[in-house]
Amino acid sequence: EIVLTQSPGTLSLSPGERATLSCRASQSVSSNFLAWYQQKPGQAPRLLIYGASSRATGIPDRFSGSGSGTDFTLTISRLEPEDFAVYYCQQYGSSPPWTFGQGTKVEIK
Amino acid sequence: EVHLVESGGGLVQPGGSLRLSCATSGFTFSSYEMNWVRQAPGKGLEWVSYISSSATTIYYADSVRGRFTISRDNAKNSLYLQMNSLRAEDTAVYYCARDLVLVRGVFDYWGQGTLVTVSS
C-alpha cells in the first residue's frame, strides 16, 4: 500500500498570498496517478486536480498541480477567501487500495 | 445536474448491521463506476470499496473485506453498501462517489454523506 505524507499539517496565510502544499509518496506513483481534493467544513470533498496536473472541470486556473514519481505539489497562486479549507492528495494507481494523505489545512493568518 | 444522495446511516451496536443506499440522478448511472469513501470524525479520507459499471469488478479495502458488500441496481440508479459485523472503528461519515469517466479511482462527484455511529 502506498502511504502519502502531506506537509505542512497547517499553512497559515493571508488572502492574495501563494500557497504551496506538498505530498510525498512512500513509493513511486505509477503514471503520475495523483489527485488533489479540497474539503470545507461540513461538506464533501471536491476534486481539483488529477493526473498530477490536470484541472478538473470548473476549477479556477489559480490551482495548479505538479510533480512526478514520489513528490507532488499543489499550488494556489493567489489565495481567495473561499480557498481556506483542508486539502488532500490521493493516489489511484492501477490496483487498489487507493489511498489519501492525512490532509493540509490552509487557514487564514 | 449530477446528484448523489446517501441514506441509511444511524446508530448501531457493535456486531450489528446496516445497509447504506446512494440514490443518483443527472447522469447515466449504468455507465459509471462507483465507490464508497468514509471519513471518521475529525479524521482524513479512507477509500472503502469500488464497483464497476456492470458490477463485474469489485474491490474492497482490507479493513472492510469480508464484512462489507458493495452492490448496485442500474435500473434504480442506486448504489448500496451492506455493512455487517460493525466495529467502533467503522464510525464515520460514508460518502458515495462517482469515478471520473475513463479514470478509475478519481472521484469527481460526491454525495453529502451519511453518518454511521457504532456504539453500545
Short mmCIF file of C-alpha atoms in Angstrom, two decimals:
data_model
loop_
_atom_site.label_atom_id
_atom_site.label_comp_id
_atom_site.label_asym_id
_atom_site.label_seq_id
_atom_site.Cartn_x
_atom_site.Cartn_y
_atom_site.Cartn_z
CA GLU A 1 0.00 0.00 0.00
CA ILE A 2 1.30 3.44 -0.92
CA VAL A 3 1.44 5.83 2.04
CA LEU A 4 1.08 9.53 1.25
CA THR A 5 2.53 12.12 3.63
CA GLN A 6 1.39 15.72 3.29
CA SER A 7 3.22 18.76 4.59
CA PRO A 8 2.85 21.05 6.29
CA GLY A 9 -0.02 19.98 8.51
CA THR A 10 -1.27 23.56 8.68
CA LEU A 11 -0.45 26.53 6.48
CA SER A 12 -1.28 30.00 7.80
CA LEU A 13 -1.51 32.55 5.02
CA SER A 14 -3.31 35.75 4.07
CA PRO A 15 -5.66 36.24 1.10
CA GLY A 16 -3.66 37.05 -2.01
CA GLU A 17 -0.65 35.02 -0.91
CA ARG A 18 0.69 31.95 -2.67
CA ALA A 19 0.14 28.52 -1.10
CA THR A 20 2.42 25.58 -1.76
CA LEU A 21 1.30 22.16 -0.47
CA SER A 22 3.44 19.04 -0.62
CA CYS A 23 2.54 15.36 -0.95
CA ARG A 24 5.23 12.68 -0.74
CA ALA A 25 4.59 9.02 -1.57
CA SER A 26 6.26 6.01 0.08
CA GLN A 27 6.90 4.58 -3.39
CA SER A 28 6.63 5.84 -6.93
CA VAL A 29 3.08 6.65 -8.04
CA SER A 30 2.51 4.87 -11.34
CA SER A 31 1.81 7.09 -14.34
CA ASN A 32 1.52 10.09 -12.00
CA PHE A 33 -1.90 8.87 -10.87
CA LEU A 34 -2.13 11.57 -8.21
CA ALA A 35 -5.20 13.69 -7.42
CA TRP A 36 -5.95 16.62 -5.12
CA TYR A 37 -9.22 17.40 -3.34
CA GLN A 38 -10.48 20.36 -1.34
CA GLN A 39 -12.80 19.91 1.62
CA LYS A 40 -14.58 22.62 3.58
CA PRO A 41 -16.19 22.01 7.00
CA GLY A 42 -19.41 20.04 6.76
CA GLN A 43 -19.01 19.48 3.03
CA ALA A 44 -17.98 16.61 0.80
CA PRO A 45 -14.57 16.74 -0.86
CA ARG A 46 -14.27 18.45 -4.24
CA LEU A 47 -11.96 17.21 -6.98
CA LEU A 48 -9.37 19.81 -8.02
CA ILE A 49 -6.57 18.04 -9.88
CA TYR A 50 -5.99 14.58 -11.35
CA GLY A 51 -3.11 13.07 -13.29
CA ALA A 52 -0.87 15.22 -11.09
CA SER A 53 -1.52 18.36 -13.18
CA SER A 54 -4.89 18.23 -14.97
CA ARG A 55 -7.52 20.55 -13.55
CA ALA A 56 -10.99 19.11 -13.08
CA THR A 57 -13.95 20.74 -14.78
CA GLY A 58 -14.74 24.19 -13.42
CA ILE A 59 -11.61 24.54 -11.29
CA PRO A 60 -10.04 28.03 -11.47
CA ASP A 61 -6.60 28.31 -13.02
CA ARG A 62 -5.12 29.65 -9.78
CA PHE A 63 -4.98 25.97 -8.78
CA SER A 64 -2.13 24.01 -10.34
CA GLY A 65 -0.52 20.66 -9.70
CA SER A 66 2.94 19.41 -10.46
CA GLY A 67 5.38 16.65 -9.67
CA SER A 68 6.16 13.07 -10.54
CA GLY A 69 7.40 9.84 -9.01
CA THR A 70 7.17 10.34 -5.26
CA ASP A 71 6.97 14.13 -4.89
CA PHE A 72 3.94 16.19 -5.82
CA THR A 73 2.85 19.79 -5.21
CA LEU A 74 -0.42 21.68 -5.24
CA THR A 75 -0.01 25.42 -5.74
CA ILE A 76 -2.68 28.06 -5.23
CA SER A 77 -1.24 31.14 -6.90
CA ARG A 78 -3.28 33.78 -5.06
CA LEU A 79 -5.48 32.72 -2.20
CA GLU A 80 -9.10 33.76 -2.37
CA PRO A 81 -11.27 33.79 0.80
CA GLU A 82 -13.08 30.65 -0.40
CA ASP A 83 -9.80 28.70 -0.71
CA PHE A 84 -9.28 28.34 3.04
CA ALA A 85 -10.00 24.65 3.57
CA VAL A 86 -8.37 21.25 4.02
CA TYR A 87 -6.60 19.74 1.01
CA TYR A 88 -5.99 16.03 0.45
CA CYS A 89 -3.79 14.27 -2.05
CA GLN A 90 -4.76 10.80 -3.26
CA GLN A 91 -3.05 8.14 -5.35
CA TYR A 92 -5.09 5.97 -7.67
CA GLY A 93 -2.62 3.51 -9.14
CA SER A 94 -3.76 0.63 -11.32
CA SER A 95 -4.78 -1.52 -8.37
CA PRO A 96 -6.49 -0.56 -5.13
CA PRO A 97 -6.25 0.29 -2.33
CA TRP A 98 -6.40 3.92 -3.35
CA THR A 99 -5.02 5.98 -0.52
CA PHE A 100 -5.23 9.56 0.72
CA GLY A 101 -2.77 11.75 2.54
CA GLN A 102 -3.68 12.99 6.01
CA GLY A 103 -4.51 16.48 4.75
CA THR A 104 -3.14 20.01 4.90
CA LYS A 105 -5.25 22.74 6.45
CA VAL A 106 -4.90 26.16 4.84
CA GLU A 107 -6.04 28.72 7.40
CA ILE A 108 -6.32 32.48 7.44
CA LYS A 109 -3.37 34.16 9.11
CA GLU B 1 -27.12 18.31 -12.75
CA VAL B 2 -25.44 15.36 -11.04
CA HIS B 3 -26.84 14.42 -7.63
CA LEU B 4 -25.78 11.69 -5.21
CA VAL B 5 -27.84 11.28 -2.03
CA GLU B 6 -26.85 8.81 0.66
CA SER B 7 -29.20 7.39 3.27
CA GLY B 8 -29.36 4.60 5.81
CA GLY B 9 -26.87 5.78 8.38
CA GLY B 10 -27.55 5.80 12.08
CA LEU B 11 -26.56 4.40 15.46
CA VAL B 12 -25.85 0.67 15.61
CA GLN B 13 -24.36 -1.57 18.28
CA PRO B 14 -21.02 -3.31 17.77
CA GLY B 15 -21.56 -6.51 15.81
CA GLY B 16 -24.67 -5.12 14.18
CA SER B 17 -25.54 -4.48 10.55
CA LEU B 18 -26.57 -1.53 8.44
CA ARG B 19 -27.34 -1.02 4.76
CA LEU B 20 -26.44 2.26 3.12
CA SER B 21 -28.05 3.48 -0.09
CA CYS B 22 -26.99 6.11 -2.60
CA ALA B 23 -29.65 7.42 -4.96
CA THR B 24 -28.30 9.11 -8.06
CA SER B 25 -29.66 11.36 -10.77
CA GLY B 26 -28.49 13.67 -13.52
CA PHE B 27 -26.25 11.18 -15.31
CA THR B 28 -26.36 7.73 -16.89
CA PHE B 29 -25.67 5.71 -13.74
CA SER B 30 -25.19 2.42 -15.61
CA SER B 31 -22.19 3.86 -17.44
CA TYR B 32 -20.20 4.87 -14.37
CA GLU B 33 -18.03 3.10 -11.85
CA MET B 34 -18.86 3.94 -8.26
CA ASN B 35 -17.24 3.94 -4.85
CA TRP B 36 -17.77 4.33 -1.13
CA VAL B 37 -15.34 6.54 0.78
CA ARG B 38 -15.53 7.18 4.52
CA GLN B 39 -14.26 9.78 6.97
CA ALA B 40 -14.05 9.16 10.69
CA PRO B 41 -14.95 12.18 12.86
CA GLY B 42 -12.18 14.76 12.64
CA LYS B 43 -10.03 12.46 10.52
CA GLY B 44 -8.98 12.04 6.91
CA LEU B 45 -10.49 10.19 3.99
CA GLU B 46 -10.41 6.42 3.52
CA TRP B 47 -11.47 4.64 0.33
CA VAL B 48 -13.74 1.69 1.21
CA SER B 49 -14.99 -0.06 -1.91
CA TYR B 50 -15.34 0.12 -5.70
CA ILE B 51 -17.79 -1.42 -8.15
CA SER B 52 -17.59 -1.35 -11.93
CA SER B 53 -20.48 -0.17 -14.08
CA SER B 54 -21.77 -3.69 -14.71
CA ALA B 55 -20.79 -4.97 -11.23
CA THR B 56 -18.36 -7.46 -12.71
CA THR B 57 -15.36 -6.00 -10.85
CA ILE B 58 -15.43 -5.21 -7.14
CA TYR B 59 -12.67 -4.14 -4.77
CA TYR B 60 -12.56 -3.61 -1.01
CA ALA B 61 -10.17 -2.05 1.44
CA ASP B 62 -8.54 -4.62 3.70
CA SER B 63 -10.23 -3.01 6.71
CA VAL B 64 -13.71 -3.98 5.49
CA ARG B 65 -13.16 -7.03 3.29
CA GLY B 66 -15.34 -9.95 4.40
CA ARG B 67 -17.67 -7.68 6.37
CA PHE B 68 -18.95 -5.15 3.80
CA THR B 69 -20.61 -5.84 0.45
CA ILE B 70 -21.00 -3.28 -2.30
CA SER B 71 -23.74 -3.65 -4.91
CA ARG B 72 -25.72 -1.61 -7.39
CA ASP B 73 -29.07 -1.61 -9.17
CA ASN B 74 -28.69 0.09 -12.53
CA ALA B 75 -32.45 0.00 -13.11
CA LYS B 76 -32.94 2.06 -9.93
CA ASN B 77 -29.84 4.25 -10.42
CA SER B 78 -28.72 3.26 -6.95
CA LEU B 79 -25.60 2.11 -5.12
CA TYR B 80 -25.56 0.14 -1.88
CA LEU B 81 -23.22 -0.85 0.93
CA GLN B 82 -24.21 -3.71 3.20
CA MET B 83 -22.19 -3.46 6.40
CA ASN B 84 -22.07 -6.44 8.77
CA SER B 85 -20.11 -7.17 11.95
CA LEU B 86 -19.71 -3.47 12.56
CA ARG B 87 -16.96 -2.23 14.84
CA ALA B 88 -16.37 1.03 16.68
CA GLU B 89 -13.67 1.91 14.16
CA ASP B 90 -16.27 1.84 11.37
CA THR B 91 -17.80 5.00 12.84
CA ALA B 92 -17.59 7.59 10.07
CA VAL B 93 -19.41 9.66 7.50
CA TYR B 94 -19.84 7.44 4.46
CA TYR B 95 -19.80 9.10 1.04
CA CYS B 96 -20.76 7.59 -2.26
CA ALA B 97 -18.54 8.91 -5.02
CA ARG B 98 -18.58 8.62 -8.78
CA ASP B 99 -15.49 7.74 -10.78
CA LEU B 100 -14.31 10.31 -13.28
CA VAL B 101 -15.08 8.91 -16.72
CA LEU B 102 -12.24 6.73 -18.01
CA VAL B 103 -10.15 7.44 -14.89
CA ARG B 104 -10.67 4.71 -12.35
CA GLY B 105 -10.06 5.79 -8.78
CA VAL B 106 -10.61 9.55 -9.24
CA PHE B 107 -13.83 10.77 -7.64
CA ASP B 108 -15.46 13.66 -9.48
CA TYR B 109 -18.85 13.81 -7.74
CA TRP B 110 -19.65 13.05 -4.11
CA GLY B 111 -22.81 12.82 -2.08
CA GLN B 112 -23.28 14.79 1.12
CA GLY B 113 -22.57 11.71 3.24
CA THR B 114 -24.43 9.70 5.84
CA LEU B 115 -23.14 9.24 9.39
CA VAL B 116 -22.72 5.75 10.80
CA THR B 117 -22.08 5.52 14.54
CA VAL B 118 -21.12 2.17 16.03
CA SER B 119 -21.51 2.28 19.79
CA SER B 120 -23.13 0.44 22.64
#
